[in-house]
Short mmCIF file of C-alpha atoms in Angstrom, two decimals:
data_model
loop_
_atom_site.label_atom_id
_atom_site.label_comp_id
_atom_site.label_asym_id
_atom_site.label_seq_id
_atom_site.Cartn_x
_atom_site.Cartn_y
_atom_site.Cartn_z
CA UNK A 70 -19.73 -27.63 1.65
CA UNK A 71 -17.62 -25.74 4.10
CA UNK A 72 -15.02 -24.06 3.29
CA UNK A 73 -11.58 -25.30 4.92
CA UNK A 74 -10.04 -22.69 7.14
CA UNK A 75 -6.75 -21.35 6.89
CA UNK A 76 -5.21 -22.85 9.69
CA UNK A 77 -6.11 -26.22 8.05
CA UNK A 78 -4.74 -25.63 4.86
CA UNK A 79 -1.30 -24.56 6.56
CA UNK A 80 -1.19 -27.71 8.16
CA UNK A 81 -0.78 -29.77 4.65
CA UNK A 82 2.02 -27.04 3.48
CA UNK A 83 4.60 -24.97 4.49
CA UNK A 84 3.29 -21.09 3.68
CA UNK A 85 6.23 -20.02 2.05
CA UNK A 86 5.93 -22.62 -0.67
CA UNK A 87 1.84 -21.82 -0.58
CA UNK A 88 2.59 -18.40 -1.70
CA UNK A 89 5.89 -18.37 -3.83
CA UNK A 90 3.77 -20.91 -5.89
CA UNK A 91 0.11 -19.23 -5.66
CA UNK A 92 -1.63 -19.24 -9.18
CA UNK A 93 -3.14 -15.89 -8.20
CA UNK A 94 -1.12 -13.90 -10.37
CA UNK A 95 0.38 -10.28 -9.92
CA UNK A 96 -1.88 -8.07 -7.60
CA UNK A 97 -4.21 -6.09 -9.74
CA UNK A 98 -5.45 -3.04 -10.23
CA UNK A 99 -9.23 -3.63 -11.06
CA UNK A 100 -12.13 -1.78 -13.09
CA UNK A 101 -10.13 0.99 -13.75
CA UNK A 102 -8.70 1.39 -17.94
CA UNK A 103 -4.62 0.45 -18.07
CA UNK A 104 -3.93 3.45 -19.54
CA UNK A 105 -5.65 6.78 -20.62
CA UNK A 106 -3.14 8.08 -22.73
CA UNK A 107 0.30 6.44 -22.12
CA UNK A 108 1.78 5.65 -18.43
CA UNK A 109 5.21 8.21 -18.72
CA UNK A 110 2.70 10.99 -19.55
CA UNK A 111 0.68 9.91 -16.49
CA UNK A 112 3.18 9.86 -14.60
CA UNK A 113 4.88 13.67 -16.08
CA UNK A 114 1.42 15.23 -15.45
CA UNK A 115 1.62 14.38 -11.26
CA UNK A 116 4.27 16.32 -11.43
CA UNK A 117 3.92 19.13 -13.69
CA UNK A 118 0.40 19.57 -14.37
CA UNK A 119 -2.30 17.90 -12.37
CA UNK A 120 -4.10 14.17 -12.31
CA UNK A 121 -7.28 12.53 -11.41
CA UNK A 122 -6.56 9.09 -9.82
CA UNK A 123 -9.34 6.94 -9.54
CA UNK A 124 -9.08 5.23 -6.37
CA UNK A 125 -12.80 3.70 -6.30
CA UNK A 126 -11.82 -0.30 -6.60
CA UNK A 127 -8.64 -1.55 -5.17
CA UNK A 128 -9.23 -0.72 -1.58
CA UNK A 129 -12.13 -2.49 0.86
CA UNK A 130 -14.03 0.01 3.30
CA UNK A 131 -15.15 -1.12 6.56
CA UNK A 132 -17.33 1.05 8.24
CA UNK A 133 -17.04 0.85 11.88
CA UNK A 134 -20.02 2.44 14.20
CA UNK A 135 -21.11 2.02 17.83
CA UNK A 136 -19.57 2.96 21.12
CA UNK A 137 -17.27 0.69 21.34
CA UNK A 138 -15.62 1.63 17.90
CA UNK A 139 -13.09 3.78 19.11
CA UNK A 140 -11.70 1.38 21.64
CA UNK A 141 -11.12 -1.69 19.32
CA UNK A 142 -9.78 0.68 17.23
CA UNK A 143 -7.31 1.76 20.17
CA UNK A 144 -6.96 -1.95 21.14
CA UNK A 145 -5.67 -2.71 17.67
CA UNK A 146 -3.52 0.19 16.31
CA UNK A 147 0.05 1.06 17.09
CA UNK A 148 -1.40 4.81 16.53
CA UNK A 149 -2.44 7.05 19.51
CA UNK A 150 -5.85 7.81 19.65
CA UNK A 151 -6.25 10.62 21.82
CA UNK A 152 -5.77 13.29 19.26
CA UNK A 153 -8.20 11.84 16.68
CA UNK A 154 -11.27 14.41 16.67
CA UNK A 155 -14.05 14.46 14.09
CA UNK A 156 -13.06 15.10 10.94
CA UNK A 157 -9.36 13.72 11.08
CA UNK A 158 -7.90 10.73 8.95
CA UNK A 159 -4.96 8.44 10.19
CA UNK A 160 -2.64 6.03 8.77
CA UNK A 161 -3.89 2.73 10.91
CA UNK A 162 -1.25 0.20 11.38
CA UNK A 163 -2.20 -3.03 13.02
CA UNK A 164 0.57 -5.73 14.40
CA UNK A 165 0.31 -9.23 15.89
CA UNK A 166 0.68 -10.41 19.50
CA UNK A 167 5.00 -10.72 18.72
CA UNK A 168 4.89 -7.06 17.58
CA UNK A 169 4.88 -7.62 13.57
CA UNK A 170 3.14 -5.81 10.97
CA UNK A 171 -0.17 -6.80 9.54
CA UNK A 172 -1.16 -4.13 7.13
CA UNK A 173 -2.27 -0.78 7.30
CA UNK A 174 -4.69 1.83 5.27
CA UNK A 175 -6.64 5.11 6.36
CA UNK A 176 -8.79 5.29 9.17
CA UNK A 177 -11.38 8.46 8.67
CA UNK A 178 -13.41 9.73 11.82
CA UNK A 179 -16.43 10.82 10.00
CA UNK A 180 -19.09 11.24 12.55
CA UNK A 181 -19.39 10.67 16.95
CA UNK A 182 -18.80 6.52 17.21
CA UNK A 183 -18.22 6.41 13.26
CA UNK A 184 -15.50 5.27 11.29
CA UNK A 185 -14.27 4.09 7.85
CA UNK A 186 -11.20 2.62 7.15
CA UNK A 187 -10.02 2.16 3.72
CA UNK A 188 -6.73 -0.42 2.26
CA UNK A 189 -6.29 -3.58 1.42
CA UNK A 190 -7.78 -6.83 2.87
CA UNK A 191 -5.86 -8.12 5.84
CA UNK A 192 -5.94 -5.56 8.09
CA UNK A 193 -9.54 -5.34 7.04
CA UNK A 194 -9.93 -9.17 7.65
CA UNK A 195 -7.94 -8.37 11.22
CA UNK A 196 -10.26 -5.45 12.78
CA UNK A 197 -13.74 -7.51 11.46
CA UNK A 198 -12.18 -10.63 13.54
CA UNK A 199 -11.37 -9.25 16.67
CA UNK A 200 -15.18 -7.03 16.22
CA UNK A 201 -17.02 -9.98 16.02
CA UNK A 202 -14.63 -12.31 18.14
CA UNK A 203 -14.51 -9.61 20.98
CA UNK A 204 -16.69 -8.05 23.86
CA UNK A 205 -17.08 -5.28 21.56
CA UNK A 206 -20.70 -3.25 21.26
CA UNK A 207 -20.10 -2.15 17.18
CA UNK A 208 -21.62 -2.74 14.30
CA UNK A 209 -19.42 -3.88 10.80
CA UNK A 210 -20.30 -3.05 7.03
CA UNK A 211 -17.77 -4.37 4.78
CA UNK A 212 -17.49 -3.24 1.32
CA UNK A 213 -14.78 -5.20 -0.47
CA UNK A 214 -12.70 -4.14 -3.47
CA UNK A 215 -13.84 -4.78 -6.69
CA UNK A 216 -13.09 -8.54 -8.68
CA UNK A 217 -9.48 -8.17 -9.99
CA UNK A 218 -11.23 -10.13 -12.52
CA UNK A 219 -14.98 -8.72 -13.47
CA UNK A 220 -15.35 -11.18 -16.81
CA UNK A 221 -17.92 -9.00 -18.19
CA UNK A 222 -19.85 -8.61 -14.35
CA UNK A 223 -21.02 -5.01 -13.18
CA UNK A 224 -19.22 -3.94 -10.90
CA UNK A 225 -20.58 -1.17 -7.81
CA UNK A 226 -19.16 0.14 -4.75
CA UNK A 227 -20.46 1.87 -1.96
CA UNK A 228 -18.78 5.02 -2.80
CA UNK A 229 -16.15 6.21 -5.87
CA UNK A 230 -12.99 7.70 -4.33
CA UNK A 231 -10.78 9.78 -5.73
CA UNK A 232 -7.95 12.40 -5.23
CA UNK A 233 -6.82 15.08 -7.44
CA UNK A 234 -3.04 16.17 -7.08
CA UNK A 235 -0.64 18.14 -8.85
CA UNK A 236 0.86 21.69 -9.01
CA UNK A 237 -2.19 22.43 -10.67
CA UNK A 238 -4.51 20.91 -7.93
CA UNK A 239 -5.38 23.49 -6.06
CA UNK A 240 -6.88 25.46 -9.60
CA UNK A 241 -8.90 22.22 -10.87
CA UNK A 242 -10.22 22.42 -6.97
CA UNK A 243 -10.94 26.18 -6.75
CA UNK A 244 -12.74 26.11 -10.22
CA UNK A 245 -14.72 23.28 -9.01
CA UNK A 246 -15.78 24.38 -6.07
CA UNK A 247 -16.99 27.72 -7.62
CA UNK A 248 -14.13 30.19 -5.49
CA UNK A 249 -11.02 29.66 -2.51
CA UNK A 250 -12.34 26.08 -0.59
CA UNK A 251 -11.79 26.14 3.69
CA UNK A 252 -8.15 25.67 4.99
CA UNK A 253 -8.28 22.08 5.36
CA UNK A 254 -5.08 21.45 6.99
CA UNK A 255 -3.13 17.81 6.34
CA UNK A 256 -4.97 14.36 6.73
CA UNK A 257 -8.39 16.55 8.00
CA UNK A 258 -11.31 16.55 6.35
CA UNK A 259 -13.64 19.36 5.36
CA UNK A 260 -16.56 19.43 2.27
CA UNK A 261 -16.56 21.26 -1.09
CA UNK A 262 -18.86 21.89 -3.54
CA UNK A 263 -19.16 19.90 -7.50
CA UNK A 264 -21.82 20.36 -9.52
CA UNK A 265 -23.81 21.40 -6.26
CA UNK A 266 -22.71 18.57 -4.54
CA UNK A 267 -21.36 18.53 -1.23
CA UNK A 268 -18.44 16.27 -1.53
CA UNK A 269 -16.48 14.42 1.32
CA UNK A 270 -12.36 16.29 1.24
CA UNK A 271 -9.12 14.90 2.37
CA UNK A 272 -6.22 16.95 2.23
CA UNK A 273 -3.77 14.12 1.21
CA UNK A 274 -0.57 13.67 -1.52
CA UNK A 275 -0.47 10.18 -3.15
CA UNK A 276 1.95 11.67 -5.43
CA UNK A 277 3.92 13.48 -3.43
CA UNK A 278 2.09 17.04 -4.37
CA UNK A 279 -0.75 18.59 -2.87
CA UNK A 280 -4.33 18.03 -3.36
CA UNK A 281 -7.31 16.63 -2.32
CA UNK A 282 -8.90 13.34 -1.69
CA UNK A 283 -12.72 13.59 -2.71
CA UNK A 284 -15.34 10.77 -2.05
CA UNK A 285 -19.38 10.07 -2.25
CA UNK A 286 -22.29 7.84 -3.38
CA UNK A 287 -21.13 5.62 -6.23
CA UNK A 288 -24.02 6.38 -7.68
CA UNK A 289 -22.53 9.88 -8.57
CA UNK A 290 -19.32 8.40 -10.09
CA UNK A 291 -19.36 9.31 -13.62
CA UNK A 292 -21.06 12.81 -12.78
CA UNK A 293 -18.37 13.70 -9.96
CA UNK A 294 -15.67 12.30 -12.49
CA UNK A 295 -16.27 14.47 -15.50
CA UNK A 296 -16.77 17.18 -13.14
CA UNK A 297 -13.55 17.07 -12.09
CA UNK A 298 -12.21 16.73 -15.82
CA UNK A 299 -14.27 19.60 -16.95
CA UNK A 300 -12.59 21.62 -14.47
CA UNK A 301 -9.33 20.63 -14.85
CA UNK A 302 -9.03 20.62 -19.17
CA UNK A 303 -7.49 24.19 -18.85
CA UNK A 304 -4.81 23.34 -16.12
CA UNK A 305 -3.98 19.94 -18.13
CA UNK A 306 -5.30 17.88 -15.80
CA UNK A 307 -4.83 13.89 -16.79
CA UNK A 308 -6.61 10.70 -15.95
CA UNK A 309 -4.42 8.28 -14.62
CA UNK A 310 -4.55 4.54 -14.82
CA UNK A 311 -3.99 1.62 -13.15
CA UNK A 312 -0.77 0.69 -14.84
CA UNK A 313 1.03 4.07 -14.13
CA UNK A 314 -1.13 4.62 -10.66
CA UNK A 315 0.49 2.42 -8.26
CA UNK A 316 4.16 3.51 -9.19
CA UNK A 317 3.11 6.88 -7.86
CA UNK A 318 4.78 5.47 -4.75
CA UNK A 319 8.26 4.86 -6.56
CA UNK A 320 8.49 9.04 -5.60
CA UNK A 321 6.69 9.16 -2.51
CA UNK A 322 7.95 6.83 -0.86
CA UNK A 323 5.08 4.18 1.13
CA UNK A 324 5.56 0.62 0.78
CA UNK A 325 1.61 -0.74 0.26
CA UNK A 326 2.03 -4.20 0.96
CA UNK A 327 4.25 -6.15 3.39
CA UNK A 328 3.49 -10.14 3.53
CA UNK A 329 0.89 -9.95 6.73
CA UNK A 330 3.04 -11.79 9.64
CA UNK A 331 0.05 -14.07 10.68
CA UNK A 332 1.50 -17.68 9.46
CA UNK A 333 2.68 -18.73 12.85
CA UNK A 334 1.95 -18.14 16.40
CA UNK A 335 0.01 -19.68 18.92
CA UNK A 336 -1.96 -16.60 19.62
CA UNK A 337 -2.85 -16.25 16.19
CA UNK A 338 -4.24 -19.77 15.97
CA UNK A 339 -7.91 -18.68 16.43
CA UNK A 340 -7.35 -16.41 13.86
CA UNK A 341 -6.07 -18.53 11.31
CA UNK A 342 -8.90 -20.57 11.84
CA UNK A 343 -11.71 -17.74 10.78
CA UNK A 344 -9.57 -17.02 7.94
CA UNK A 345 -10.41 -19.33 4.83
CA UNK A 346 -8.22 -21.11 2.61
CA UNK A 347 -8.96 -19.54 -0.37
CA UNK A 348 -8.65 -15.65 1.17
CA UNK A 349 -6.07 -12.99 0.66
CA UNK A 350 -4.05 -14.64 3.05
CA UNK A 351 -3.60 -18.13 1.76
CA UNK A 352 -4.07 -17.66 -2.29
CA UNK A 353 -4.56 -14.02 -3.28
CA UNK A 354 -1.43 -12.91 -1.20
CA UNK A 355 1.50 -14.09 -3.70
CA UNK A 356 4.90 -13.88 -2.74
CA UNK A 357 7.74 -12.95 -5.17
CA UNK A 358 11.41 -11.70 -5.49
CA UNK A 359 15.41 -13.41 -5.36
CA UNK A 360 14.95 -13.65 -1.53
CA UNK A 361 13.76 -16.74 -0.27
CA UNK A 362 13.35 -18.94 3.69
CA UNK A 363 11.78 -21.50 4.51
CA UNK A 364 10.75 -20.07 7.42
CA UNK A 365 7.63 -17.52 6.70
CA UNK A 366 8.65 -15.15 10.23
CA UNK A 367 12.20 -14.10 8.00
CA UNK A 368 9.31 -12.20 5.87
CA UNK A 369 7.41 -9.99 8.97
CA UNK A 370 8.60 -7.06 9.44
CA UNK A 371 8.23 -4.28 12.30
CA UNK A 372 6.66 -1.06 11.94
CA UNK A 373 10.47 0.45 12.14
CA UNK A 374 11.37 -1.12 9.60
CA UNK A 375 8.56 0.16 7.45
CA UNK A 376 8.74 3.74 8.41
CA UNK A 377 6.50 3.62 10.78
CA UNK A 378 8.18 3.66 14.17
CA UNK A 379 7.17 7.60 14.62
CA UNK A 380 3.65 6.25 14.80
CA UNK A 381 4.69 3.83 17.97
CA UNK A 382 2.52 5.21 21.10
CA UNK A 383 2.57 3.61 24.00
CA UNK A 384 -0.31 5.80 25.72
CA UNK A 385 -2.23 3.06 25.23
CA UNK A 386 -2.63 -0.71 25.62
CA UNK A 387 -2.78 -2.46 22.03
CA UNK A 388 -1.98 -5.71 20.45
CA UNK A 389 1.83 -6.01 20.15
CA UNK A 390 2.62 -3.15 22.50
CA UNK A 391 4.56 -5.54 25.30
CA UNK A 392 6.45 -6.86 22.05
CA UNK A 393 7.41 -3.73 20.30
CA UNK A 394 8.57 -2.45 23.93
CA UNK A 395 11.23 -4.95 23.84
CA UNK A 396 12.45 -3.88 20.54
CA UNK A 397 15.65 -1.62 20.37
CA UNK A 398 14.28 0.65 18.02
CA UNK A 399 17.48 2.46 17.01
CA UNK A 400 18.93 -1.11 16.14
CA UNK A 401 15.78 -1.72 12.99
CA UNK A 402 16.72 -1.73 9.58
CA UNK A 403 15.28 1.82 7.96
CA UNK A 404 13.40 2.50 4.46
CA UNK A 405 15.58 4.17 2.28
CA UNK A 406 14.90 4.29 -1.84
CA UNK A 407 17.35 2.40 -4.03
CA UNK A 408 18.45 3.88 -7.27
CA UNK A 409 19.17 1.15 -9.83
CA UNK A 410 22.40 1.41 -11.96
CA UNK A 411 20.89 2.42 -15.87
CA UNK A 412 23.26 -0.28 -17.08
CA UNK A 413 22.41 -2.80 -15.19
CA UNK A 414 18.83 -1.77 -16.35
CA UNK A 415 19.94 -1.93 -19.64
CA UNK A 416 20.85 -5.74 -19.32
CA UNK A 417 17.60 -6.74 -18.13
CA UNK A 418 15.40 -5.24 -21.30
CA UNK A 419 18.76 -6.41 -23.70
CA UNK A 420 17.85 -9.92 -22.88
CA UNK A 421 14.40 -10.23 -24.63
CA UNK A 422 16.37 -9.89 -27.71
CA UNK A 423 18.81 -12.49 -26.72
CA UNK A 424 18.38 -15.64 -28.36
CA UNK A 425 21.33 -17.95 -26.92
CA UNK A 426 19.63 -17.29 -23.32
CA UNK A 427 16.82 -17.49 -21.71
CA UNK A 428 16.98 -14.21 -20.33
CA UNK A 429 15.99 -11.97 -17.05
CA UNK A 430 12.82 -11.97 -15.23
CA UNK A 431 10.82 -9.23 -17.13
CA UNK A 432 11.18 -5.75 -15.63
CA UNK A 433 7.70 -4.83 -16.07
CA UNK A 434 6.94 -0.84 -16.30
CA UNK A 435 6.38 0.96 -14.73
CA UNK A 436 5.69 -1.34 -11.94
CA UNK A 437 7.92 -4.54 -11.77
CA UNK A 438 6.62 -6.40 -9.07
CA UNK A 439 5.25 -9.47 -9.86
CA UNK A 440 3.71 -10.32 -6.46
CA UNK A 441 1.36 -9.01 -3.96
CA UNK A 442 4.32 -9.18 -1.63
CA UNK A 443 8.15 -8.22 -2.93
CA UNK A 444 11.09 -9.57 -1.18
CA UNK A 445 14.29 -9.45 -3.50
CA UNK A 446 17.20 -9.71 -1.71
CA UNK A 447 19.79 -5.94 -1.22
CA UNK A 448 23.45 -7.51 -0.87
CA UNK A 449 26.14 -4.95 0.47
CA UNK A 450 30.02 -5.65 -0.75
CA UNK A 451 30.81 -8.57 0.96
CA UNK A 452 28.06 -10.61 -0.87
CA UNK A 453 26.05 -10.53 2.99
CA UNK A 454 21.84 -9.82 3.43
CA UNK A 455 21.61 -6.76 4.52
CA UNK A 456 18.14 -5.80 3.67
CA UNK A 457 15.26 -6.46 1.17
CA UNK A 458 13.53 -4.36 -1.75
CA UNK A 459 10.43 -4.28 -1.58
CA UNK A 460 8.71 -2.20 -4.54
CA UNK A 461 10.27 -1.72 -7.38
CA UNK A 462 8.97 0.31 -10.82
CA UNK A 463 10.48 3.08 -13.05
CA UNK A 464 9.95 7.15 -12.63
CA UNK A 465 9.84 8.69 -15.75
CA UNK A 466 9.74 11.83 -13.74
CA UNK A 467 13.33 10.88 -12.20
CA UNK A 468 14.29 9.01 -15.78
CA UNK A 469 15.09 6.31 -13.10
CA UNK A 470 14.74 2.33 -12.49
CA UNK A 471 13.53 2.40 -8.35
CA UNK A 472 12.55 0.58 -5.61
CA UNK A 473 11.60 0.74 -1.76
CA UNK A 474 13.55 -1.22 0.66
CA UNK A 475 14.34 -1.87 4.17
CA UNK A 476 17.93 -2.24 4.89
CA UNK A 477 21.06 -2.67 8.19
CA UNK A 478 20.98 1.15 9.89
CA UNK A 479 24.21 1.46 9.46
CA UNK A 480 24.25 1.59 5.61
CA UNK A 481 24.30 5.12 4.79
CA UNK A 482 23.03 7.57 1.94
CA UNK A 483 24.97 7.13 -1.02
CA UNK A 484 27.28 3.60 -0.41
CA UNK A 485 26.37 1.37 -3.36
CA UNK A 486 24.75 -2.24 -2.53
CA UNK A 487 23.36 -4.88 -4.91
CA UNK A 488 19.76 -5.94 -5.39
CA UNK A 489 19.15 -9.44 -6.86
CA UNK A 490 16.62 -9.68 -9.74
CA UNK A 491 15.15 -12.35 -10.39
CA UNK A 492 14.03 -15.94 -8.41
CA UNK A 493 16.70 -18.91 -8.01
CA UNK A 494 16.36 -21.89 -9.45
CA UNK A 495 14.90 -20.24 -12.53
CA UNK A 496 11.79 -18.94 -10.85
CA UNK A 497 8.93 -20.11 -9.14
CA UNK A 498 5.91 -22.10 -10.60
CA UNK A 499 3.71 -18.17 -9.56
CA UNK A 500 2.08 -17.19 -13.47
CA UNK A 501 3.50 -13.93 -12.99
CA UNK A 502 6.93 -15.44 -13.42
CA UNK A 503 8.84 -16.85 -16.68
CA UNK A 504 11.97 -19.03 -16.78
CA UNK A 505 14.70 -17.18 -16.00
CA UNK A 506 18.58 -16.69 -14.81
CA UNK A 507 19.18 -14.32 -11.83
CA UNK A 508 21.00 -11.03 -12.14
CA UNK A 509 22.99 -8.60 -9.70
CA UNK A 510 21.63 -5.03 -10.17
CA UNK A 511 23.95 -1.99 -8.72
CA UNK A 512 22.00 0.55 -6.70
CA UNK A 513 22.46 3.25 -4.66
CA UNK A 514 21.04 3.54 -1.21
CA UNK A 515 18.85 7.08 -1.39
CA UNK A 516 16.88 9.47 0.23
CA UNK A 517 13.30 8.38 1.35
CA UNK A 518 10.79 10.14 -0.32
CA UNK A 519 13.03 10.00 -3.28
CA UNK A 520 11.26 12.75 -5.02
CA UNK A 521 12.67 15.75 -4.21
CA UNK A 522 9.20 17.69 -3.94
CA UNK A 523 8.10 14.96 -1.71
CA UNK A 524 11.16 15.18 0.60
CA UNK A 525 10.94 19.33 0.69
CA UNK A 526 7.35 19.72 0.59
CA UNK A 527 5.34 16.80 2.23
CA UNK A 528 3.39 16.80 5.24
CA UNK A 529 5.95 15.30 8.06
CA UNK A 530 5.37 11.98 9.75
CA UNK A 531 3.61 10.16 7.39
CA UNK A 532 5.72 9.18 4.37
CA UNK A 533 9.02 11.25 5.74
CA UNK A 534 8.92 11.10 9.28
CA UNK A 535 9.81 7.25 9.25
CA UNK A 536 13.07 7.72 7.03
CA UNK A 537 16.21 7.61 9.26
CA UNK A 538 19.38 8.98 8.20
#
């Protein structure tokens, strides 16, 4: 039996009520263990010592080859493409027809005509579309992420992936390599050596500190991965997992996963139709947090108001690139970092032990999102929208309660707005969510990175360059 498309299951719903109710669950971090040793000492260690993050199941690869590959490339990404040599990686960011964001991930140029790019599924589902929809001469191998849900299955990739960051990074990598590795200079890629191995590099900084991104056969997994520990036992190097791994971003500042604005839209009809029902887009893709439309466009969002308006080129013709020339750019909302008020905190975790109430929606740590996509509504003094949160965890690094957010440009560093915790109506029917009341939560509008080794010492234009004043 065929499977019904997307398109036809939006046409019995309205999407925002498809995904506020999805009985998907929280997004999850598969395959790899919850926790090593415990998530605060994960966390310390990126920024004191060094860690190993395991990046080898989340993300889907597409591997993109022929002579075309570098023009549907161009023809899709807001990026310019004419300084992209072998031996580069870029952020790839992807919008619709109207000039919206659809996802984005790392695009790697590993050999002449050959690309990977690795991130989550839509803008994976978006570039395989328009490849096999288009006039394109390329040829597609999709590896996607691993089940969020193995039940006991094996589970294999085409390669393990990971990156090793830290203040001690650069030792674990020197010791591995067997001396001093080549200058690899930000987002390029070189090789080094493990266990006589040469090993794919990225310079990168998940964490906000230095180190390297270091991929291969997934066959070598285990072998590459206590390598890496066997270097690194002397410079206190720690595994992380997958509960402490994705708040990495609390400090660094990139918010992974906007709602993919691809509900609506004449041009995107077509598109809607080769997606199916039961995808990313129309089950796996919950929605979640105190803001709520009925109209699924209030939820897209522009690459400016992402971070990502540095990355704008028009040197090229691309999807969206009539639209986003009509934008006043200066006029977007900007990503800034809210700091959460510790007593307001407080409240939250005092009402599990509250037995005349039904309490809070669960503050989960160190990540507290509990859907793929985080909209909670930031309030400035007058009770008015001005923006939306978008990520939100705990640092034990900063001892703080954070999130990432998009807010009015006019809102500066420092004035104090209010986040809304929590879903009306005492929460959706989603299984991440338990009856609950609403609460206000104080928080102060902050720096983007809000780690201050991020902000002083990371590579501009990717994480930093987007932040506005």
């Amino acid at each position: 039996m065929t499977q019904r498309s997307l398109e036809e299951l939006l046409q019995t719903v309205n999407p925002v009520e498809l995904l506020r109710n999805s009985q998907e669950g929280a997004y999850v971090y598969p395959v790899v263990p919850t926790e090593f040793s415990n998530w605060k000492a994960e966390q310390v260690a990126w920024a004191t010592t060094a860690v190993l993050f395991d990046q080898s199941h989340h993300m889907a690869n597409l591997y993109i080859k022929g002579p075309d590959a570098l023009k549907l490339i161009s023809h899709l990404g807001i990026n310019t493409f004419k300084n992209f040599p072998l031996n580069m990686a870029k952020q790839f960011v992807p919008v619709t027809y109207d000039g919206h964001v659809i996802g984005d991930g790392i695009l790697f140029h590993l050999e002449e005509n050959e690309y990977e790019f690795v991130g989550r599924v839509p803008t994976v589902n978006w570039v395989q579309f328009h490849a096999e929809t288009g006039d394109w001469d390329v040829e597609l191998v999709r590896d996607d992420r691993s089940p969020s849900r193995p039940m006991g299955q094996a589970v294999t990739r085409t390669q393990y992936r990971f990156q090793i960051q830290g203040p001690n990074a650069s030792k674990v990598i020197e010791k591995l390599n067997g001396g001093p590795i080549a200058d690899i200079k930000f987002f390029r890629t070189d090789f080094i050596n493990i266990k006589g191995r040469k090993v794919h590099a990225l310079r990168h900084g998940m964490s906000g500190q230095p180190g390297l991104e270091v991929w291969g056969p997934y066959e070598e997994y285990l072998e590459i991965r206590e390598a890496i520990l066997e270097a690194g036992e002397e410079f206190g190097i720690t595994p992380v997992g997958s509960r402490a791994y994705a708040s990495n971003t609390l400090e660094s500042g990139w918010i992974p996963s906007p709602l993919p604005a691809i509900y609506t839209g004449e041009k995107l009809k077509a598109y809607r139709e080769w997606l199916p029902s039961q995808g990313y887009e129309g089950f796996a893709g919950t929605l979640g947090g105190s803001f709520v439309s009925s109209n699924i466009e209030d939820y897209y969002l522009t690459p400016y108001e992402l971070g990502y308006g540095h990355m704008v080129k028009f040197d090229h013709d691309f999807i969206g690139a009539d639209a986003l020339k009509k934008i006043d750019a200066a006029a977007q909302r900007k990503k800034v970092t809210l700091a959460w008020n510790a007593d307001d905190v407080a409240r939250i975790f005092a009402s599990l032990v509250d037995t005349g109430n039904r309490g809070y929606q669960f503050f989960e740590v160190p990540t507290a999102n509990y859907g793929s996509s985080n909209y909670d509504a930031v309030l400035d003094s007058s009770g008015a929208t001005v923006g939306l949160s978008m990520f939100s965890g705990y640092s034990a690094n900063e001892r703080r309660a954070l999130s990432l957010a998009t807010i009015d440009n006019t809102i500066e560093i420092g004035t104090e707005v209010t986040v809304i915790w929590g879903e009306p109506g005492g929460g959706s029917s989603k299984t991440s969510v338990e009856p609950h009341d609403q609460i206000p939560m104080r928080a102060i509008v902050s720096p983007v990175p809000y780690s201050v080794d991020a902000r002083t010492g990371y590579h501009a234009g990717w994480r930093t360059a987007g932040a506005r004043p």
